[in-house]
């Protein structure tokens, strides 16, 4: 969309324990055309409540999309593959498939557990292989990453992060998670980032214990949607007279989490999505609290540092297409 022409990078850059390689932007009159025809990608945003399956090439070229409720692994993955097989019969097979999944997942390709979910609260899904069924069904490269890394990539590729070399995408909803791009590369290492589990100082005299089953009062434990509902007795969308107080407390905790991201990753843009982010006035309150949390140390921040995703609720599913795009030059 910005008129430049670049080549795709191997998806191995996304899964290596070596230093990350840059992810190429694929834009304009596209260099990634196959035989003069724009490639067709299949994408899956694999979530705890639904599998969002999409066929297309980007935000302006979504040809088919279906939502499949997340049930048991066999039926959910099977229905996703059946949808893609039906599409393949009409539109043709994919050049690559991207999967942006809930986690935790094993992303190291040299691991015997590559492509599998680790221990997850979702009943029946621990240890499930997300890659092999799709690769076996279509015999094309499959690129797997976390849903938030996928969303970060989509926002960098097509959305509000297009002008940034360094950005963070943070989702605040049932849980809190984040993905980061630094100097054009998705951040990986020993595992994928777990931004929702950083420690945050308690706000004032707050005595709420937190609801994270692992850390209790980490960022997710104090500021996720379920934490809001447990603390106030109703969800963020129905706070009524408690909205102002709840928003201020939520913003204070999110700002403490963002302070750590600002100092560690130095992002040019922090995009905050997820259901809780739609709380009226929340991002303005986060910006104010973040200025206080930084206390004047470091480079000044502007009003554009913290903003909403440019792709709105489509960041995750378009992230699956962006991951497929990045896998095009890899033959598993």
XYZ file of C-alpha atoms in Angstrom:
332
model
C 0.000 0.000 0.000
C 2.900 2.443 0.406
C 4.120 1.830 -3.135
C 7.376 0.088 -2.275
C 8.356 -3.294 -3.660
C 10.065 -5.837 -1.442
C 10.633 -9.557 -1.392
C 9.194 -11.933 1.224
C 11.438 -13.205 3.964
C 11.636 -16.823 4.997
C 9.388 -17.648 7.939
C 12.411 -19.289 9.554
C 13.375 -15.769 10.595
C 10.337 -15.856 12.859
C 11.212 -19.059 14.688
C 14.957 -19.147 15.124
C 16.917 -18.910 18.331
C 19.517 -16.913 16.402
C 19.184 -13.116 16.160
C 15.988 -12.183 14.319
C 16.127 -11.242 10.670
C 14.096 -8.362 9.249
C 10.603 -9.048 7.978
C 10.166 -7.577 4.498
C 7.196 -5.357 3.707
C 5.395 -6.708 0.666
C 3.701 -3.753 -0.946
C 2.606 -1.941 -4.083
C 2.884 -3.758 -7.395
C 3.835 -6.846 -5.522
C 7.086 -8.707 -5.997
C 5.487 -11.775 -4.434
C 3.181 -12.521 -7.328
C 3.247 -16.118 -8.453
C 3.241 -16.386 -12.230
C 1.898 -12.832 -12.452
C -1.074 -13.581 -10.190
C -1.374 -12.261 -6.644
C -0.914 -15.195 -4.226
C -3.802 -16.617 -2.268
C -3.287 -17.097 1.462
C -5.293 -19.000 4.049
C -5.248 -17.713 7.612
C -6.529 -18.952 10.963
C -6.853 -16.843 14.082
C -7.115 -19.664 16.594
C -8.838 -18.415 19.727
C -10.199 -19.945 22.869
C -13.801 -19.251 21.814
C -13.601 -19.361 18.013
C -11.407 -20.140 15.022
C -11.597 -17.203 12.590
C -10.710 -18.624 9.168
C -9.986 -16.247 6.308
C -8.945 -16.472 2.664
C -7.381 -13.574 0.826
C -4.310 -11.463 0.397
C -4.740 -8.558 2.834
C -7.233 -6.111 4.332
C -8.487 -4.990 0.919
C -8.642 -8.508 -0.487
C -10.590 -10.790 1.877
C -12.507 -13.260 -0.261
C -13.918 -15.745 2.227
C -14.260 -15.803 6.005
C -15.978 -18.063 8.504
C -16.153 -18.285 12.303
C -15.991 -21.767 13.822
C -16.736 -22.173 17.560
C -13.783 -23.643 19.437
C -14.869 -27.084 20.607
C -12.677 -30.145 20.879
C -9.445 -30.032 18.828
C -10.363 -32.740 16.317
C -13.693 -31.227 15.281
C -12.512 -27.603 15.376
C -9.401 -28.160 13.286
C -11.298 -30.565 11.054
C -14.049 -28.039 10.311
C -11.426 -25.389 9.562
C -9.722 -27.674 7.057
C -13.073 -28.605 5.499
C -13.815 -24.907 4.968
C -10.462 -24.362 3.296
C -10.894 -27.465 1.135
C -14.242 -26.153 -0.084
C -12.690 -22.777 -0.849
C -9.755 -24.454 -2.567
C -12.130 -26.260 -4.930
C -13.615 -22.917 -5.998
C -10.760 -20.399 -5.751
C -7.684 -22.570 -5.880
C -5.178 -23.809 -3.310
C -3.189 -21.507 -1.036
C 0.423 -20.527 -1.552
C 0.875 -20.528 2.228
C -1.082 -20.740 5.478
C -0.713 -18.570 8.582
C -1.915 -19.493 12.059
C -2.121 -16.852 14.790
C -2.967 -18.775 17.936
C -3.707 -18.456 21.605
C -0.895 -19.868 23.670
C 1.414 -20.762 25.047
C 2.833 -22.492 21.964
C 6.194 -23.962 20.998
C 7.679 -21.889 18.181
C 11.205 -23.282 17.937
C 11.379 -25.359 14.777
C 14.166 -27.544 16.155
C 11.962 -28.654 19.056
C 10.156 -32.003 18.943
C 7.121 -30.096 20.192
C 7.216 -27.432 17.467
C 3.729 -26.303 16.554
C 2.115 -27.672 19.697
C 0.239 -25.848 22.408
C 1.867 -26.081 25.816
C -0.142 -26.352 29.051
C -3.207 -24.190 28.471
C -6.340 -23.575 30.558
C -8.432 -24.494 27.484
C -9.632 -28.051 28.296
C -8.360 -30.696 25.905
C -6.009 -28.420 23.967
C -2.715 -28.886 25.815
C -0.224 -30.611 23.518
C -2.351 -30.202 20.376
C -0.373 -29.859 17.140
C -1.696 -26.858 15.210
C 0.705 -27.019 12.263
C 0.753 -30.628 11.014
C -2.956 -30.998 10.132
C -2.934 -27.927 7.871
C 0.459 -28.715 6.354
C -0.575 -32.290 5.644
C -3.892 -31.222 4.104
C -2.455 -28.650 1.701
C 1.298 -29.377 1.417
C 2.286 -25.691 1.592
C 4.414 -23.664 4.039
C 2.660 -23.014 7.350
C 3.727 -20.111 9.574
C 2.644 -20.295 13.220
C 2.897 -17.580 15.832
C 0.958 -16.138 18.741
C -2.227 -14.215 18.075
C -0.698 -11.018 19.452
C 2.465 -11.366 17.387
C 0.250 -11.869 14.357
C -1.729 -8.749 15.234
C 1.486 -6.780 15.694
C 2.690 -7.933 12.281
C -0.606 -7.009 10.607
C -0.596 -3.548 12.184
C 3.014 -3.019 11.085
C 2.234 -4.360 7.636
C -1.089 -2.629 6.942
C -2.338 -0.701 9.967
C -1.423 1.969 12.508
C 2.193 0.782 12.765
C 3.163 1.207 9.123
C 5.364 4.219 9.872
C 7.142 2.556 12.815
C 10.201 0.334 12.875
C 9.519 -0.481 16.549
C 6.025 -1.117 17.855
C 4.104 -3.022 20.502
C 0.632 -4.461 20.120
C -1.109 -5.097 23.458
C -4.498 -6.734 23.768
C -6.532 -6.250 26.941
C -9.504 -8.564 27.244
C -10.079 -11.958 28.826
C -6.310 -11.958 29.254
C -3.535 -9.498 28.515
C -0.890 -10.295 25.938
C 1.459 -8.459 23.655
C 3.636 -8.787 20.613
C 6.511 -6.573 19.548
C 8.391 -5.655 16.406
C 11.861 -4.186 16.929
C 13.748 -2.821 13.928
C 11.390 -4.656 11.609
C 11.610 -8.042 13.352
C 9.097 -9.871 15.504
C 10.583 -10.446 18.943
C 11.226 -14.050 19.946
C 13.793 -15.722 22.113
C 13.564 -18.561 24.602
C 9.819 -18.334 24.034
C 7.355 -15.745 22.841
C 6.781 -12.562 24.890
C 4.318 -12.743 27.801
C 3.707 -9.053 28.416
C 0.600 -9.624 30.485
C 2.586 -11.352 33.208
C 4.974 -8.534 34.112
C 4.817 -7.334 37.710
C 3.063 -4.042 38.439
C 3.047 -2.033 41.675
C -0.245 -1.828 43.471
C -2.227 1.353 42.949
C -2.635 3.230 46.211
C -4.487 1.229 48.844
C -5.839 -1.354 46.405
C -6.396 -4.662 48.217
C -7.781 -6.739 45.342
C -5.663 -9.918 45.342
C -5.573 -10.383 41.569
C -6.829 -13.372 39.592
C -3.837 -14.704 37.667
C -3.551 -18.400 38.632
C 0.238 -18.211 38.280
C 1.251 -14.789 39.669
C -1.976 -13.489 41.184
C -1.281 -9.729 40.957
C 0.652 -9.393 37.673
C -0.659 -7.006 34.997
C -3.143 -9.577 33.691
C -4.206 -10.479 37.198
C -4.986 -6.861 38.035
C -6.233 -5.380 34.757
C -7.798 -8.074 32.540
C -11.505 -8.113 31.773
C -12.248 -10.856 34.320
C -10.314 -8.895 36.970
C -12.497 -5.848 36.291
C -15.658 -7.940 36.529
C -14.545 -9.622 39.745
C -13.469 -6.354 41.340
C -16.575 -4.326 40.421
C -19.185 -7.062 40.200
C -19.945 -6.508 36.505
C -18.052 -6.402 33.199
C -16.284 -3.354 31.810
C -19.138 -2.772 29.359
C -21.682 -2.363 32.200
C -19.865 -0.357 34.881
C -22.430 2.424 35.044
C -21.763 4.792 37.959
C -18.446 3.061 38.671
C -17.056 3.786 35.193
C -14.862 6.730 36.150
C -13.268 5.049 39.168
C -12.814 1.753 37.331
C -11.327 3.478 34.308
C -8.831 5.419 36.406
C -7.684 2.301 38.230
C -7.468 0.295 35.006
C -5.465 3.060 33.353
C -3.077 3.241 36.296
C -2.251 -0.468 36.041
C -1.946 -0.441 32.264
C 0.365 2.566 32.451
C 2.651 0.722 34.859
C 2.832 -2.163 32.402
C 3.487 0.193 29.488
C 6.237 1.957 31.433
C 8.213 -1.281 31.388
C 7.650 -1.714 27.655
C 8.725 1.876 26.970
C 11.971 1.458 28.881
C 12.827 -2.048 27.640
C 11.723 -1.914 23.992
C 11.596 1.843 23.258
C 8.649 1.512 20.868
C 7.603 4.309 18.542
C 4.001 3.151 18.772
C 2.005 1.169 21.335
C -1.307 -0.093 19.992
C -3.847 -1.170 22.601
C -6.681 -3.427 21.448
C -9.054 -5.965 22.938
C -12.492 -5.592 24.456
C -11.406 -3.663 27.558
C -9.668 -1.041 25.395
C -13.126 0.088 24.245
C -13.959 1.394 27.704
C -14.876 5.072 27.074
C -11.933 7.397 27.668
C -9.550 4.607 28.674
C -6.663 5.365 26.314
C -6.697 9.064 27.217
C -6.482 8.054 30.868
C -3.655 5.611 30.098
C -1.674 8.363 28.389
C -2.055 10.631 31.419
C -1.022 7.898 33.840
C 1.895 6.889 31.632
C 3.309 10.404 31.754
C 3.111 10.223 35.556
C 4.643 6.748 35.634
C 7.617 7.826 33.510
C 8.153 10.790 35.855
C 10.093 12.779 33.270
C 12.816 10.155 32.825
C 13.857 9.316 29.283
C 12.800 10.768 25.974
C 9.561 12.770 26.026
C 6.520 10.935 24.704
C 3.887 12.386 22.418
C 0.144 11.842 22.223
C 0.578 9.376 19.375
C 2.643 6.861 21.339
C -0.408 5.052 22.725
C -3.246 4.598 20.267
C -5.887 2.206 18.984
C -5.096 -0.407 16.325
C -5.605 0.822 12.795
C -7.212 -2.467 11.754
C -9.638 -2.427 14.692
C -11.039 -5.881 15.460
C -9.435 -7.376 12.340
C -5.829 -7.123 13.577
C -5.738 -10.751 14.716
C -7.260 -12.453 11.697
C -5.331 -10.250 9.276
C -2.279 -11.184 11.305
C -2.854 -14.772 10.183
C -2.727 -13.606 6.557
C 0.409 -11.590 7.288
C 2.030 -14.687 8.772
C 1.065 -16.688 5.696
C 2.607 -13.991 3.542
C 5.857 -14.244 5.475
C 5.922 -18.014 4.944
C 5.619 -17.872 1.174
C 9.298 -18.422 0.468
C 9.650 -21.331 2.934
C 9.173 -24.931 1.882
C 8.710 -27.157 4.945
